[in-house]
PDB file of C-alpha atoms in Angstrom:
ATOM      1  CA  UNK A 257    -101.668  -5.221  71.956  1.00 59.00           C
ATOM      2  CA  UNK A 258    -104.820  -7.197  71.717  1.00 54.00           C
ATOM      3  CA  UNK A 259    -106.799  -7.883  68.343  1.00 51.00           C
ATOM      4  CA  UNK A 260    -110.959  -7.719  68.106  1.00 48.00           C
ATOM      5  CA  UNK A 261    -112.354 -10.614  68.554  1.00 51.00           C
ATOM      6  CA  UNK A 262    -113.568 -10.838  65.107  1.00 54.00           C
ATOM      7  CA  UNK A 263    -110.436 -10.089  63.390  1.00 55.00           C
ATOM      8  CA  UNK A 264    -108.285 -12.602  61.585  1.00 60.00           C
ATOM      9  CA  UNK A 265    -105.234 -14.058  63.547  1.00 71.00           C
ATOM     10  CA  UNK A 266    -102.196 -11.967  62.734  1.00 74.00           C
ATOM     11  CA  UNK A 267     -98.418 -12.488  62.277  1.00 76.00           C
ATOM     12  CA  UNK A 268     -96.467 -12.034  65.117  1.00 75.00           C
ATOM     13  CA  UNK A 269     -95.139  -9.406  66.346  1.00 86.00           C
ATOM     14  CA  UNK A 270     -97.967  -7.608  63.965  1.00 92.00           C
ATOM     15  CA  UNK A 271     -97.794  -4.377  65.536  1.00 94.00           C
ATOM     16  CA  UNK A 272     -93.940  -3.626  64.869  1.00 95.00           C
ATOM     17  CA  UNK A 273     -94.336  -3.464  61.025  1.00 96.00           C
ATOM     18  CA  UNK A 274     -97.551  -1.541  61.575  1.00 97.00           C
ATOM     19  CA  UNK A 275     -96.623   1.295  63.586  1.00 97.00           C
ATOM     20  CA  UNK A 276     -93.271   1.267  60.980  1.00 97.00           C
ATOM     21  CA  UNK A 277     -96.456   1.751  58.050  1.00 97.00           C
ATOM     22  CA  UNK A 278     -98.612   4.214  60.334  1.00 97.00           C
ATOM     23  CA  UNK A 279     -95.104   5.929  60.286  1.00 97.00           C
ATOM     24  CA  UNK A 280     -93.831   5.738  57.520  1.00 97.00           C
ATOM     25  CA  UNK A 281     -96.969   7.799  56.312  1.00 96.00           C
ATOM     26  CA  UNK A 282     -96.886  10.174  58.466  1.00 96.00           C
ATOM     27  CA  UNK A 283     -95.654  11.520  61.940  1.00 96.00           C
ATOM     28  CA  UNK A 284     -98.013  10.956  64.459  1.00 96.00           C
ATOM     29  CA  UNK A 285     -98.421  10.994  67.925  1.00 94.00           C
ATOM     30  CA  UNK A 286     -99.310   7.955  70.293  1.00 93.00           C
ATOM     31  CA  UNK A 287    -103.362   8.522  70.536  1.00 91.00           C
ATOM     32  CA  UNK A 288    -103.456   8.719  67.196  1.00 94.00           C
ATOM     33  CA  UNK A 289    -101.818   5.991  65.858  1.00 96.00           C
ATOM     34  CA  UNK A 290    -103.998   4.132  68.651  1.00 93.00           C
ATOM     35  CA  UNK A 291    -106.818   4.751  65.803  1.00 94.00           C
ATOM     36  CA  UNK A 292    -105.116   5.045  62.787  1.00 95.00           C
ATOM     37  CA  UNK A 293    -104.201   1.197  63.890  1.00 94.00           C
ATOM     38  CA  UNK A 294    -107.724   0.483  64.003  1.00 93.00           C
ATOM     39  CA  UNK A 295    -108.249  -0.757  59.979  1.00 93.00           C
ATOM     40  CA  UNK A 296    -105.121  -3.081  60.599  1.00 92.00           C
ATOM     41  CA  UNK A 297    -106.705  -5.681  62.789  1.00 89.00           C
ATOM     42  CA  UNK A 298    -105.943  -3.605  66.754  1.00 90.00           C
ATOM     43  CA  UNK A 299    -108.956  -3.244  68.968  1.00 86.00           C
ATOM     44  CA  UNK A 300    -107.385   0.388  69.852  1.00 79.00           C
ATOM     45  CA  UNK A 301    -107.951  -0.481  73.738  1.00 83.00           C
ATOM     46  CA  UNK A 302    -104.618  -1.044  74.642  1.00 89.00           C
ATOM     47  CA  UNK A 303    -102.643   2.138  74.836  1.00 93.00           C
ATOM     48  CA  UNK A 304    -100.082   0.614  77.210  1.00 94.00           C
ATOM     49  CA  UNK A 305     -99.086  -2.190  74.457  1.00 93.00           C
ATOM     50  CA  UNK A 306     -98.733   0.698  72.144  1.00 95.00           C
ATOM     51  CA  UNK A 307     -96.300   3.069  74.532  1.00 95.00           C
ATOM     52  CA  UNK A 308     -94.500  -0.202  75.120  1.00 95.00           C
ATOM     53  CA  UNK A 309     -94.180  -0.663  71.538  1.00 96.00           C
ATOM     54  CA  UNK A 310     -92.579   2.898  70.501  1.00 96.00           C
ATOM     55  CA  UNK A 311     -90.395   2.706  73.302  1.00 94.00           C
ATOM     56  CA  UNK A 312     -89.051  -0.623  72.144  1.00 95.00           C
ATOM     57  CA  UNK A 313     -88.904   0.758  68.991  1.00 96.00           C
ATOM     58  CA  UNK A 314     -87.487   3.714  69.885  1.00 94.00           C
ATOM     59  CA  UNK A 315     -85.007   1.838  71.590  1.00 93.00           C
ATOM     60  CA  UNK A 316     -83.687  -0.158  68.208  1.00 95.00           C
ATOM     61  CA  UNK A 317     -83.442   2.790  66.356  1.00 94.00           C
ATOM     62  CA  UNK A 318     -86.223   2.750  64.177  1.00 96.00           C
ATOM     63  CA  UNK A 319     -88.073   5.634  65.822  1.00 95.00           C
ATOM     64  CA  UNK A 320     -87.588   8.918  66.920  1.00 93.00           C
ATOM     65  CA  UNK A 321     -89.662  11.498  69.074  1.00 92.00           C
ATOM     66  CA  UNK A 322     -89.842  14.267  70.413  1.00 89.00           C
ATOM     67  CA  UNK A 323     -91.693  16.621  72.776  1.00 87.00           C
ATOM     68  CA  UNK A 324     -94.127  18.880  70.499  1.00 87.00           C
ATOM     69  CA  UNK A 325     -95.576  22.232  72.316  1.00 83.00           C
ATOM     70  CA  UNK A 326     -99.275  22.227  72.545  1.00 79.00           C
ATOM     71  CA  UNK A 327    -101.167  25.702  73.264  1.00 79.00           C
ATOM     72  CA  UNK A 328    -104.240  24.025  74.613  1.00 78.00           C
ATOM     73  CA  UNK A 329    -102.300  21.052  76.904  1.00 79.00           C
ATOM     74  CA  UNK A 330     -99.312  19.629  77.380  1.00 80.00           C
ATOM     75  CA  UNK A 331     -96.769  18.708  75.400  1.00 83.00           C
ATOM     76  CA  UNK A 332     -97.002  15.633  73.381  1.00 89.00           C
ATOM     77  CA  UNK A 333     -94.714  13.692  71.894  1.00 91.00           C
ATOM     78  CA  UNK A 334     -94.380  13.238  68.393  1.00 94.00           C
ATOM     79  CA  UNK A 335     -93.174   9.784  66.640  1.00 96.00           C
ATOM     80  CA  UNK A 336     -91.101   9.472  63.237  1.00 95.00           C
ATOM     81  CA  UNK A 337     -89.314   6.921  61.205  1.00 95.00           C
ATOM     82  CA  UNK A 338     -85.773   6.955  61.140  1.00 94.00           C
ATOM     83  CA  UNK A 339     -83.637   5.735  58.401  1.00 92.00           C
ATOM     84  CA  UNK A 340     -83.512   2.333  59.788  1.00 94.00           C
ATOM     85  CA  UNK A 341     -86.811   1.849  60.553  1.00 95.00           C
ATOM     86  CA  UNK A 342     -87.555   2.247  56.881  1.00 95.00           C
ATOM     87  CA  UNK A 343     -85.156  -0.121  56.325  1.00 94.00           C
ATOM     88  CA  UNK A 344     -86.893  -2.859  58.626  1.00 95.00           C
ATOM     89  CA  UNK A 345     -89.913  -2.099  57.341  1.00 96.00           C
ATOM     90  CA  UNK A 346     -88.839  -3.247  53.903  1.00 95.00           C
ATOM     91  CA  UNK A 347     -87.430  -6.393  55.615  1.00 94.00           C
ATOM     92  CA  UNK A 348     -90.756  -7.014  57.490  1.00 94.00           C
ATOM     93  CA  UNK A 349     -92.541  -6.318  54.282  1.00 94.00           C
ATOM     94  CA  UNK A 350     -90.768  -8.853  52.303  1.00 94.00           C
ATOM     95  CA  UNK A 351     -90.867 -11.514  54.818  1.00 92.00           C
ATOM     96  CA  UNK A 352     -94.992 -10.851  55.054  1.00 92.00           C
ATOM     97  CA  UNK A 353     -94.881 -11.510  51.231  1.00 94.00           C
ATOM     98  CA  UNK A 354     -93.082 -14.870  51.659  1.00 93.00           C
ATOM     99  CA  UNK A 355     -95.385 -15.650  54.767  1.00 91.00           C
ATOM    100  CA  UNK A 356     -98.494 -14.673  52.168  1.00 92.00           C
ATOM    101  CA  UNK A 357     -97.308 -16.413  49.738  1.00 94.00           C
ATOM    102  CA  UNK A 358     -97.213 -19.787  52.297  1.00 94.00           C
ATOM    103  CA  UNK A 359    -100.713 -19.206  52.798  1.00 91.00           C
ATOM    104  CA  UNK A 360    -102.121 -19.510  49.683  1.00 93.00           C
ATOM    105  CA  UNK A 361    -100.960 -22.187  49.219  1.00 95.00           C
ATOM    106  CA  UNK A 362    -102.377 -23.818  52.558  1.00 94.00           C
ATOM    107  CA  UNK A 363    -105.567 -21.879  51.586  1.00 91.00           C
ATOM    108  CA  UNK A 364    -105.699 -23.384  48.269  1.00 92.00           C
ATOM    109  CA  UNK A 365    -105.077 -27.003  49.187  1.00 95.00           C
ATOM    110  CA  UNK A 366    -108.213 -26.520  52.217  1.00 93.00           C
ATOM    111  CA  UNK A 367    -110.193 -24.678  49.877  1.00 91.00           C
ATOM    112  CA  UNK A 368    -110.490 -28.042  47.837  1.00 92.00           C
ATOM    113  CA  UNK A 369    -112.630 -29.587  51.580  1.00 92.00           C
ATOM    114  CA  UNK A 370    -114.612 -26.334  51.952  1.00 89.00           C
ATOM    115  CA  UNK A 371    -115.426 -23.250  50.671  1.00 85.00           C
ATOM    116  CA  UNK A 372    -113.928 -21.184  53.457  1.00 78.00           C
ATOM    117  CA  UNK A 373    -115.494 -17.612  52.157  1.00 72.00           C
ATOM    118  CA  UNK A 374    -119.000 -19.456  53.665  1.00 55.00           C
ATOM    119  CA  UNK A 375    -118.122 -21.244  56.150  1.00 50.00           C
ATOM    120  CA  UNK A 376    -118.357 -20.418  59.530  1.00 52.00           C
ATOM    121  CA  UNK A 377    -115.286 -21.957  61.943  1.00 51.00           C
ATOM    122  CA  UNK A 378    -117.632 -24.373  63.726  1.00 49.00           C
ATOM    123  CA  UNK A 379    -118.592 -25.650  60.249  1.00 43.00           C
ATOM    124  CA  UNK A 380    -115.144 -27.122  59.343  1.00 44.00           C
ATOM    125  CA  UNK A 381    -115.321 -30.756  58.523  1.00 47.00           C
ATOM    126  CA  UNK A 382    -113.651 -33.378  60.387  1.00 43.00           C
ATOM    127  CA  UNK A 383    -111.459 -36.254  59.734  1.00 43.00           C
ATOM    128  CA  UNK A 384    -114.662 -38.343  59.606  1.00 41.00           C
ATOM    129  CA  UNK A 385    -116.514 -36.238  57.307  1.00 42.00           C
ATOM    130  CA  UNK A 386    -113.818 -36.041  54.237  1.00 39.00           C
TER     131      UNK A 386
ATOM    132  CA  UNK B 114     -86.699  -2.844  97.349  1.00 72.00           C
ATOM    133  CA  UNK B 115     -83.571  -2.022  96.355  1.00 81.00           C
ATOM    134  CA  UNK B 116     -82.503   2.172  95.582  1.00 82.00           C
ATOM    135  CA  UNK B 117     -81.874   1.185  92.422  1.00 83.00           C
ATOM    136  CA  UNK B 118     -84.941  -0.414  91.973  1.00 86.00           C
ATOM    137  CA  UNK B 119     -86.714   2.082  92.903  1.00 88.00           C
ATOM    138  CA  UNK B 120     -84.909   4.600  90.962  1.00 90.00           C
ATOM    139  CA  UNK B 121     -85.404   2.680  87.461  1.00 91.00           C
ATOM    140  CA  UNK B 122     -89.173   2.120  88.578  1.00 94.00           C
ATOM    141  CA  UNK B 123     -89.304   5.514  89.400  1.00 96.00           C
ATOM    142  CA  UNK B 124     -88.893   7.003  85.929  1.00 94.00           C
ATOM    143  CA  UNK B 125     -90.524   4.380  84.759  1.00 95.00           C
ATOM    144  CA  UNK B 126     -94.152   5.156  86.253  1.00 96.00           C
ATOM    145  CA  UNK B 127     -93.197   9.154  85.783  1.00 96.00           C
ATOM    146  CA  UNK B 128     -92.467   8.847  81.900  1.00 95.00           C
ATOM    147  CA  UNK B 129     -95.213   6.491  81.381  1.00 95.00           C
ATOM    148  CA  UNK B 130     -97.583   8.697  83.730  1.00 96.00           C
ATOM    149  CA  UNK B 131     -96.718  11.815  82.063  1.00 94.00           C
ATOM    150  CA  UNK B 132     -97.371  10.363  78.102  1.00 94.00           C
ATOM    151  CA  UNK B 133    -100.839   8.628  79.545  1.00 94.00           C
ATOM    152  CA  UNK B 134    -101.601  12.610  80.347  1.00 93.00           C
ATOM    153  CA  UNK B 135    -100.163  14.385  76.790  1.00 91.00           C
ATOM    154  CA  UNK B 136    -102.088  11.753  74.828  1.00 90.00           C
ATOM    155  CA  UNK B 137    -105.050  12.295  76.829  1.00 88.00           C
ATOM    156  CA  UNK B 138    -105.478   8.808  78.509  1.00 90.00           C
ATOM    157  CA  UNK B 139    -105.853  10.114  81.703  1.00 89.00           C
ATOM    158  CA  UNK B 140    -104.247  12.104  84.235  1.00 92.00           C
ATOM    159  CA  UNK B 141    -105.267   9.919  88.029  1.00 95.00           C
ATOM    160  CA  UNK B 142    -104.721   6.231  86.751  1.00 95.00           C
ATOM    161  CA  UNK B 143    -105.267   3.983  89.728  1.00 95.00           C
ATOM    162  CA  UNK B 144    -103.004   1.422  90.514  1.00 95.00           C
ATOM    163  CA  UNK B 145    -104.692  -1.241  88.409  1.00 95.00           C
ATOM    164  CA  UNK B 146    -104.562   0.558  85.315  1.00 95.00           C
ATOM    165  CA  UNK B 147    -100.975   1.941  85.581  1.00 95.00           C
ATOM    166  CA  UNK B 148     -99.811  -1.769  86.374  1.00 95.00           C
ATOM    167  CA  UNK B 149    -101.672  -2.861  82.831  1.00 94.00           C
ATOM    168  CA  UNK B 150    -100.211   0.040  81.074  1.00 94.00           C
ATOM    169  CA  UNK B 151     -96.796  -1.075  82.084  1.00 94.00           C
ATOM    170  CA  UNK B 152     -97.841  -4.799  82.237  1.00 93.00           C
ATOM    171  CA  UNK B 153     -96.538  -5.574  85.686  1.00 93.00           C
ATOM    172  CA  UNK B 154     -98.310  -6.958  88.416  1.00 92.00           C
ATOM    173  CA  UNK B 155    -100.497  -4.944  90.460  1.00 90.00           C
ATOM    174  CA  UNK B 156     -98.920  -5.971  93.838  1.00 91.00           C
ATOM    175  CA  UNK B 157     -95.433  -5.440  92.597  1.00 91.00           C
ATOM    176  CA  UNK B 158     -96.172  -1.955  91.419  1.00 94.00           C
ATOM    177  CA  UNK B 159     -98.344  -0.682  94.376  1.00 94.00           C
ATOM    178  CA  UNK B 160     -95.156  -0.367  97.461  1.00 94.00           C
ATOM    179  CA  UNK B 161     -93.204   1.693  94.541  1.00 96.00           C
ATOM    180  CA  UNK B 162     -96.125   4.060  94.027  1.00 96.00           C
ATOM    181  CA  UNK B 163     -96.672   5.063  98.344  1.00 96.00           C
ATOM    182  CA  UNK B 164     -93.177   5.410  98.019  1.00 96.00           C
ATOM    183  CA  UNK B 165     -93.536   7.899  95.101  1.00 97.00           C
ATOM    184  CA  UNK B 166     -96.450   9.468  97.080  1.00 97.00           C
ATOM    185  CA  UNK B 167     -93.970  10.278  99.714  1.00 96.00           C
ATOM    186  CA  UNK B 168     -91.314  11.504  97.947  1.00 96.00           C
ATOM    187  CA  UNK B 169     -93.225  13.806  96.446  1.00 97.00           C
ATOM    188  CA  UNK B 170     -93.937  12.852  92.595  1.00 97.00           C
ATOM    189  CA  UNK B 171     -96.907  11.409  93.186  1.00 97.00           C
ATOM    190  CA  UNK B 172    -100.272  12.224  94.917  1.00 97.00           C
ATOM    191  CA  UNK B 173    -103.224  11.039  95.836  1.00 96.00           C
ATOM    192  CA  UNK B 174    -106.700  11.358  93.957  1.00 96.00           C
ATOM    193  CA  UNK B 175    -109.028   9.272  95.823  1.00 94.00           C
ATOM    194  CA  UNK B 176    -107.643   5.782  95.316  1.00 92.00           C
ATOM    195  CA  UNK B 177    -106.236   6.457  92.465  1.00 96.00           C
ATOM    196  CA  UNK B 178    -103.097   8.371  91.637  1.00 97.00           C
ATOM    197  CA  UNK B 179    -101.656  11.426  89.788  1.00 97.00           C
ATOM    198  CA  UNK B 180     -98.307  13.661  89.046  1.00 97.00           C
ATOM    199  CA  UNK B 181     -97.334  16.709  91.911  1.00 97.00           C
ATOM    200  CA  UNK B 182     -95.487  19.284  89.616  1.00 95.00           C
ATOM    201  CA  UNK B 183     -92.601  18.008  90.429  1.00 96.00           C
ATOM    202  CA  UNK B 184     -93.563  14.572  89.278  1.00 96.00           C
ATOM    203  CA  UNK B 185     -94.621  16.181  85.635  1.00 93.00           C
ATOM    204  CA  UNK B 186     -91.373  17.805  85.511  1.00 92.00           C
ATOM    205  CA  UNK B 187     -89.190  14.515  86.195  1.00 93.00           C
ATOM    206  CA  UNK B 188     -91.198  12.448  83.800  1.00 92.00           C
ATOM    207  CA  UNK B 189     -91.063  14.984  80.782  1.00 88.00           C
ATOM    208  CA  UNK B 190     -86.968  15.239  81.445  1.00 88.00           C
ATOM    209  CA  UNK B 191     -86.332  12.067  81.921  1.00 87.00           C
ATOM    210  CA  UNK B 192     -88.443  10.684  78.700  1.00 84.00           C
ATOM    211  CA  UNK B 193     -86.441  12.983  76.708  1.00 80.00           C
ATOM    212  CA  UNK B 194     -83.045  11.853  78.028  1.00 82.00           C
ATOM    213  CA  UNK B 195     -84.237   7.942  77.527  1.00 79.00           C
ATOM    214  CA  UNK B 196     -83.064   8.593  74.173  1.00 75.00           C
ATOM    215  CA  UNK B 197     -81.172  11.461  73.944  1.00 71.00           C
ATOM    216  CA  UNK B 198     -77.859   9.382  73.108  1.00 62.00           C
ATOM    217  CA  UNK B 199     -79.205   7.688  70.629  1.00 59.00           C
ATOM    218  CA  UNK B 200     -79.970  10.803  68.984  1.00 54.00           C
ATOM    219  CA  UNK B 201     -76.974  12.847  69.622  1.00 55.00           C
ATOM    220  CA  UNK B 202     -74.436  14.149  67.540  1.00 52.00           C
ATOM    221  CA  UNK B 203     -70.966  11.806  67.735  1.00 53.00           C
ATOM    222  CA  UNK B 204     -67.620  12.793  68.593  1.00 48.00           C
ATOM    223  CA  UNK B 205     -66.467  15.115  65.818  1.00 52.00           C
ATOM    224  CA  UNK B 206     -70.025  16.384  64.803  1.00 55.00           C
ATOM    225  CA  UNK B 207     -69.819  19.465  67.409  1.00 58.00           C
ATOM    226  CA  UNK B 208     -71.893  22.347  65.761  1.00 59.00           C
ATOM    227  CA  UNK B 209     -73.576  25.350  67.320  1.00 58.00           C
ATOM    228  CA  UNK B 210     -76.294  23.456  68.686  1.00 57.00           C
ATOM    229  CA  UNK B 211     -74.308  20.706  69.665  1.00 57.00           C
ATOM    230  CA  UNK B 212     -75.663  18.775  73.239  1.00 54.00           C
ATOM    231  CA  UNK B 213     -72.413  19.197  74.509  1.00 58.00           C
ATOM    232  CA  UNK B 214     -73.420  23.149  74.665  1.00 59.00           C
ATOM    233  CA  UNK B 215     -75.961  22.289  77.421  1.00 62.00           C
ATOM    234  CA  UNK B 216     -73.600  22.588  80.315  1.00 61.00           C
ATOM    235  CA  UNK B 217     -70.184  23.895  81.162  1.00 57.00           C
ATOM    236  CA  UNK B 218     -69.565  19.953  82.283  1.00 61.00           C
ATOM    237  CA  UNK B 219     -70.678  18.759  79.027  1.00 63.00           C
ATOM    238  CA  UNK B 220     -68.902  20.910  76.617  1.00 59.00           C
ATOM    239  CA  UNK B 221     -65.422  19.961  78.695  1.00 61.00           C
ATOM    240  CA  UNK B 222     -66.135  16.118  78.556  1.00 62.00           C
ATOM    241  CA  UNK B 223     -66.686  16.945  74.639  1.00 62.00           C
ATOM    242  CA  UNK B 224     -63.789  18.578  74.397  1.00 58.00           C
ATOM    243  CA  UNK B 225     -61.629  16.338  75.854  1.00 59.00           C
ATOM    244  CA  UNK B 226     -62.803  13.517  73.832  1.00 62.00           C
ATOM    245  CA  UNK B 227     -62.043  15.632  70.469  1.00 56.00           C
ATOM    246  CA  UNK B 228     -58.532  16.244  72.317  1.00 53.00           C
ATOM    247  CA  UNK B 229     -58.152  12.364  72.953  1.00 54.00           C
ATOM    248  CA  UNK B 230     -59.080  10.904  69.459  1.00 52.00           C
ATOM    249  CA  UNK B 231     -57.089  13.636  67.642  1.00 45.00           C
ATOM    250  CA  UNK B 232     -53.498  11.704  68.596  1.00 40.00           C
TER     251      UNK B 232
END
């Protein structure tokens, strides 16, 4: 599932642990975790990435759906976390802890060239200018 | 193509078609699109989806393509069996609303398996 343009690079594999999150908060059906993925870095303009997505993770156990009636339309089917995919989602959690914790650290040692909260990308100093 | 191919490509484009039209994504995706949504190529999809067209799950909407009734019924059941064994009950958890009450085949096959583990 592709990432705005403007958005930082993520992990990958991002969108497994998020759609484990989106569920983990609530049920939801496909269009709307489309949005509700929005505030985690996804443009929102891939629904095929998404379907693949559940249905992987569906798949592994970690989701479950089901068919939910609809008076106005048809039926649409409704996402949850199973037992296991809580369980990954603590794993995934952890490990993004570990992986932040890696990156402060590279942060912290760059941050003594430039002040990256300024600087724009094309701004980063070469070899030649340290 | 092979019949199995087609077959496995089959409910492949149905289920896929039929959640694109729940979730409001579209009901006549053309060829393009439904290739993206599945990410396959384009060419490779196109053959399967005439042959749908002809067999009756598919139609026609300009160039672009959409679910006959029978096509919306095949993708809804087969999307829910994906699944379904992942989410069934195991041997020995028979209840009222056990699967195996869905057919007179099932419920036998159950039963026989309870018969078989109990010695």
């Amino acid at each position: 599932m592709r990432t705005e343009d403007t958005a930082p690079a993520l992990p990958k594999s991002f969108l497994r642990p998020c759609l484990l999150l989106l569920l983990r908060e609530q049920p939801a059906h496909g269009y709307e975790l489309l949005e509700r993925l929005r505030p985690l870095g996804f443009a929102g303009d891939d629904p095929g990435g998404l379907y693949r997505a559940l249905r992987a993770l569906e798949s592994d156990g970690l989701v479950h759906s089901a068919w939910e009636p609809s008076r106005s339309g048809p039926d649409r089917r409704i996402y949850e976390l199973t037992r296991a995919g809580m369980e990954e989602l603590h794993r995934r959690s952890k490990s993004l802890v570990r992986a932040r914790s890696t990156l402060d650290v590279f942060l912290s040692r760059y941050g003594e060239f430039v002040a990256l909260d300024d600087a724009p990308v094309a701004a980063a100093p070469s070899r030649a200018n340290r | 193509m092979s019949e199995l191919d087609a077959l496995r490509v089959r409910e492949e484009v149905l289920q896929a078609m039929y959640w694109m039209r729940s979730e409001g994504l579209g009901e006549t995706p053309s060829a393009a699109e439904l290739a993206r949504f599945l990410a396959v190529p384009a060419g490779t999809l196109l053959p399967y989806l005439e042959r749908f067209v002809e067999e009756g799950y598919l139609e026609h909407v300009g160039d672009d393509f959409g679910l006959t009734p029978l096509g919306i019924e095949s993708g809804k059941r087969t999307f829910a069996e994906e699944f379904a064994d992942l989410t069934r009950p195991g041997h020995g958890e028979c209840d009222a609303d056990c699967w195996c009450h869905d057919s007179p085949e099932e419920a036998a096959r159950c039963l026989e398996e309870r018969v078989q583990h109990a010695h």
